[in-house]
């Protein structure tokens, strides 16, 4: 019988994929920012030293992945996949300014505690029912990081809603748009992150239901400290949140 081969066959990536990968690296690293021009097809042909059909196929891959888009004049621009989906101009400004997790955490700690304090005082039975429904959904999707991250973001929106303070709700919204990617990253990498998240929500709901402000503040603080510790285990607190998430998303896609 022939001996088992010592080496695997080398997979050579097609030229269009190498073009796409080169542009993607610059966008994910932050060297090319959302809205920055990429250049015309002819310019890219000259820079990469390939034919035009290769450049076009690489561009198509990046457009499908949300990393490139065309402006009103059909010029190519860099774009982060989530950027155009962010609800407010302020949220997009946070991405453009490359806010770090440390900055996000410091502001969130203040705003989420304020939301909880007001929710404890003012939550209606309807508010509490919505929070309970969210908790039940979270328990059902605890093994799905993306779905659980979405439930987590919704839970905090509902707590802010239960504060019945519109200024507070609007003030937290821009930063809250960045919660989802960080929570998904943490839950994806940690063995206990999902269960601890759901446990914290359960205690927060009970504190609101019992009108126990001290317990509400304690569990909000504990929940956010867990969030920070979980992120610190897998990423830098002082790099752009959005670029860290992009690296995570690209790594998941390539598995």
Coordinates of C-alpha atoms in Angstrom, one line a residue:
X1 CA 0.0 0.0 0.0
X2 CA 1.3 3.5 -0.8
X3 CA 2.5 5.5 2.2
X4 CA 0.3 8.3 3.6
X5 CA 1.4 11.6 2.1
X6 CA 3.4 13.9 4.5
X7 CA 2.0 17.1 3.1
X8 CA -1.4 18.5 2.1
X9 CA -2.0 19.8 -1.4
X10 CA -1.5 23.5 -1.5
X11 CA -4.7 25.5 -2.3
X12 CA -3.8 28.5 -4.5
X13 CA -6.4 31.3 -4.1
X14 CA -7.6 32.8 -7.3
X15 CA -6.3 36.2 -8.2
X16 CA -9.7 37.9 -7.7
X17 CA -9.8 36.6 -4.1
X18 CA -6.3 37.9 -3.4
X19 CA -7.5 41.3 -4.7
X20 CA -10.5 41.1 -2.4
X21 CA -8.4 40.0 0.6
X22 CA -5.9 42.8 0.1
X23 CA -8.6 45.5 0.1
X24 CA -10.4 43.8 3.0
X25 CA -7.3 43.9 5.2
X26 CA -7.0 47.7 4.7
X27 CA -10.6 48.3 5.7
X28 CA -10.7 45.9 8.6
X29 CA -7.4 47.3 10.0
X30 CA -8.9 50.9 9.8
X31 CA -6.3 52.2 7.4
X32 CA -9.1 52.7 5.0
X33 CA -12.2 54.2 6.7
X34 CA -15.9 54.1 5.9
X35 CA -16.5 56.6 3.0
X36 CA -12.9 56.6 1.8
X37 CA -12.6 56.2 -1.9
X38 CA -11.0 52.9 -3.1
X39 CA -10.1 54.1 -6.6
X40 CA -11.5 53.3 -10.1
X41 CA -11.4 49.9 -11.6
X42 CA -8.6 51.1 -13.9
X43 CA -6.5 52.4 -11.0
X44 CA -6.9 49.1 -9.2
X45 CA -5.9 47.2 -12.3
X46 CA -2.7 49.2 -12.5
X47 CA -2.0 48.8 -8.7
X48 CA -2.6 45.1 -8.5
X49 CA -1.1 44.3 -12.0
X50 CA -4.1 42.1 -12.9
X51 CA -6.7 42.3 -15.6
X52 CA -10.0 44.2 -15.3
X53 CA -12.2 41.1 -15.0
X54 CA -10.2 40.0 -12.0
X55 CA -10.6 43.4 -10.3
X56 CA -14.3 43.4 -11.0
X57 CA -14.8 39.9 -9.5
X58 CA -12.8 41.0 -6.4
X59 CA -15.0 44.1 -6.1
X60 CA -18.2 41.9 -6.4
X61 CA -17.0 39.7 -3.5
X62 CA -16.5 42.8 -1.3
X63 CA -19.8 44.4 -2.3
X64 CA -21.6 41.3 -1.4
X65 CA -19.8 41.2 2.0
X66 CA -20.7 44.9 2.6
X67 CA -17.1 46.1 2.6
X68 CA -17.5 48.2 -0.6
X69 CA -20.4 50.2 -2.0
X70 CA -20.9 52.7 -4.8
X71 CA -21.9 56.3 -4.2
X72 CA -24.4 58.2 -6.4
X73 CA -21.8 58.6 -9.1
X74 CA -20.9 54.9 -9.0
X75 CA -17.5 55.5 -7.5
X76 CA -16.3 52.8 -5.1
X77 CA -16.1 53.6 -1.4
X78 CA -15.1 51.6 1.7
X79 CA -18.0 50.6 4.0
X80 CA -18.2 48.6 7.2
X81 CA -21.1 46.1 6.9
X82 CA -23.0 47.5 9.9
X83 CA -22.3 51.1 9.2
X84 CA -25.3 52.0 7.0
X85 CA -27.6 49.9 9.2
X86 CA -26.9 52.0 12.3
X87 CA -30.0 54.0 13.2
X88 CA -28.7 57.4 14.0
X89 CA -26.1 59.8 12.7
X90 CA -24.5 59.8 16.2
X91 CA -24.1 56.1 16.1
X92 CA -22.3 56.4 12.7
X93 CA -20.2 59.1 14.1
X94 CA -19.0 56.8 16.9
X95 CA -18.0 54.3 14.3
X96 CA -16.2 56.9 12.2
X97 CA -14.3 58.2 15.3
X98 CA -13.3 54.6 16.1
X99 CA -14.5 54.7 19.7
X100 CA -12.9 52.1 21.9
X101 CA -14.5 49.6 24.3
X102 CA -13.1 51.5 27.2
X103 CA -15.0 54.6 26.2
X104 CA -18.1 52.7 25.5
X105 CA -18.0 51.0 28.9
X106 CA -17.4 54.2 30.9
X107 CA -20.4 56.0 29.3
X108 CA -22.6 52.9 29.4
X109 CA -22.0 52.4 33.1
X110 CA -23.4 55.8 33.9
X111 CA -26.4 55.6 31.5
X112 CA -27.4 52.0 32.3
X113 CA -27.4 52.6 36.0
X114 CA -29.5 55.8 35.6
X115 CA -31.9 53.8 33.4
X116 CA -32.2 51.1 36.1
X117 CA -32.8 53.6 38.9
X118 CA -35.6 55.2 37.0
X119 CA -37.1 51.9 35.9
X120 CA -37.3 50.7 39.5
X121 CA -39.3 53.7 40.4
X122 CA -41.6 54.0 37.3
X123 CA -41.9 50.7 35.5
X124 CA -45.5 49.7 34.8
X125 CA -46.9 46.2 34.7
X126 CA -46.7 46.3 31.0
X127 CA -43.0 47.3 31.1
X128 CA -42.4 44.4 33.5
X129 CA -44.3 42.0 31.3
X130 CA -42.1 43.0 28.3
X131 CA -38.9 42.5 30.2
X132 CA -40.2 39.0 31.4
X133 CA -41.0 38.1 27.8
X134 CA -37.5 39.1 26.7
X135 CA -35.9 37.0 29.5
X136 CA -37.9 34.0 28.4
X137 CA -36.7 34.5 24.8
X138 CA -33.1 34.8 26.1
X139 CA -33.4 31.5 27.9
X140 CA -34.6 29.9 24.7
X141 CA -31.7 31.2 22.6
X142 CA -28.9 30.9 25.2
X143 CA -26.9 28.6 22.9
X144 CA -27.0 31.1 19.9
X145 CA -24.6 34.0 20.5
X146 CA -26.1 36.3 17.8
X147 CA -29.6 35.8 18.9
X148 CA -28.7 36.1 22.6
X149 CA -26.8 39.3 21.9
X150 CA -29.8 40.7 20.1
X151 CA -32.0 39.8 23.1
X152 CA -29.5 41.5 25.4
X153 CA -29.6 44.7 23.4
X154 CA -33.4 44.6 23.4
X155 CA -33.5 44.0 27.2
X156 CA -31.5 47.2 27.9
X157 CA -33.7 49.1 25.5
X158 CA -36.7 47.9 27.5
X159 CA -35.2 48.9 30.8
X160 CA -34.6 52.4 29.4
X161 CA -38.2 52.5 28.1
X162 CA -39.4 51.5 31.6
X163 CA -37.5 54.6 33.0
X164 CA -40.2 56.8 31.2
X165 CA -37.5 59.4 30.7
X166 CA -37.2 60.2 27.0
X167 CA -34.0 62.2 27.3
X168 CA -32.4 59.2 29.0
X169 CA -33.7 56.9 26.3
X170 CA -32.3 59.1 23.5
X171 CA -29.0 59.7 25.3
X172 CA -28.1 56.0 25.5
X173 CA -29.2 55.1 22.0
X174 CA -26.1 56.0 20.0
X175 CA -23.7 54.0 22.2
X176 CA -26.2 51.2 22.6
X177 CA -26.1 50.5 18.9
X178 CA -22.6 49.2 19.5
X179 CA -23.7 46.8 22.3
X180 CA -24.6 43.9 19.9
X181 CA -21.2 43.3 18.3
X182 CA -19.4 43.3 21.6
X183 CA -21.9 41.0 23.3
X184 CA -21.8 38.5 20.4
X185 CA -18.0 38.4 20.6
X186 CA -18.0 37.7 24.3
X187 CA -20.7 35.1 24.3
X188 CA -19.0 33.3 21.3
X189 CA -15.7 33.0 23.1
X190 CA -16.7 32.3 26.7
X191 CA -18.1 29.2 28.3
X192 CA -20.0 31.0 31.0
X193 CA -20.8 34.3 29.4
X194 CA -24.3 33.4 28.1
X195 CA -25.5 31.9 31.4
X196 CA -24.1 34.8 33.4
X197 CA -25.8 37.3 31.1
X198 CA -29.2 35.6 31.5
X199 CA -28.7 35.4 35.3
X200 CA -28.0 39.1 35.5
X201 CA -31.1 39.9 33.5
X202 CA -33.2 37.7 35.8
X203 CA -31.9 39.5 38.9
X204 CA -32.4 42.9 37.3
X205 CA -36.0 42.0 36.4
X206 CA -36.7 40.9 40.0
X207 CA -35.2 44.1 41.3
X208 CA -37.5 46.2 39.1
X209 CA -40.4 44.1 40.0
X210 CA -39.7 44.5 43.8
X211 CA -38.9 48.2 43.5
X212 CA -35.5 47.5 45.0
X213 CA -33.2 50.3 43.7
X214 CA -30.1 49.1 45.6
X215 CA -30.3 45.6 44.1
X216 CA -31.0 47.0 40.6
X217 CA -27.9 49.2 40.7
X218 CA -25.8 46.4 42.2
X219 CA -26.8 43.9 39.4
X220 CA -26.5 46.6 36.6
X221 CA -23.0 47.3 37.8
X222 CA -22.1 43.6 38.1
X223 CA -23.6 42.9 34.7
X224 CA -21.5 45.6 33.0
X225 CA -18.4 44.6 34.9
X226 CA -18.9 41.1 33.5
X227 CA -19.3 42.6 30.1
X228 CA -16.0 44.4 30.4
X229 CA -14.1 41.4 31.8
X230 CA -15.5 39.2 29.0
X231 CA -14.3 41.6 26.4
X232 CA -10.9 42.1 28.0
X233 CA -10.3 38.4 27.7
X234 CA -10.6 38.3 23.9
X235 CA -9.7 41.8 22.7
X236 CA -8.1 45.2 23.6
X237 CA -10.1 47.7 25.5
X238 CA -8.4 50.5 23.6
X239 CA -8.9 49.5 20.0
X240 CA -11.9 50.5 17.8
X241 CA -15.0 48.4 18.8
X242 CA -16.2 48.2 15.2
X243 CA -12.8 47.0 13.9
X244 CA -12.5 44.4 16.6
X245 CA -15.9 43.1 15.6
X246 CA -15.0 43.1 12.0
X247 CA -11.9 40.9 12.7
X248 CA -14.1 38.6 14.7
X249 CA -16.8 38.4 12.0
X250 CA -14.2 37.7 9.3
X251 CA -12.6 35.0 11.4
X252 CA -16.0 33.3 11.9
X253 CA -16.8 33.5 8.2
X254 CA -13.5 31.8 7.3
X255 CA -13.9 28.8 9.7

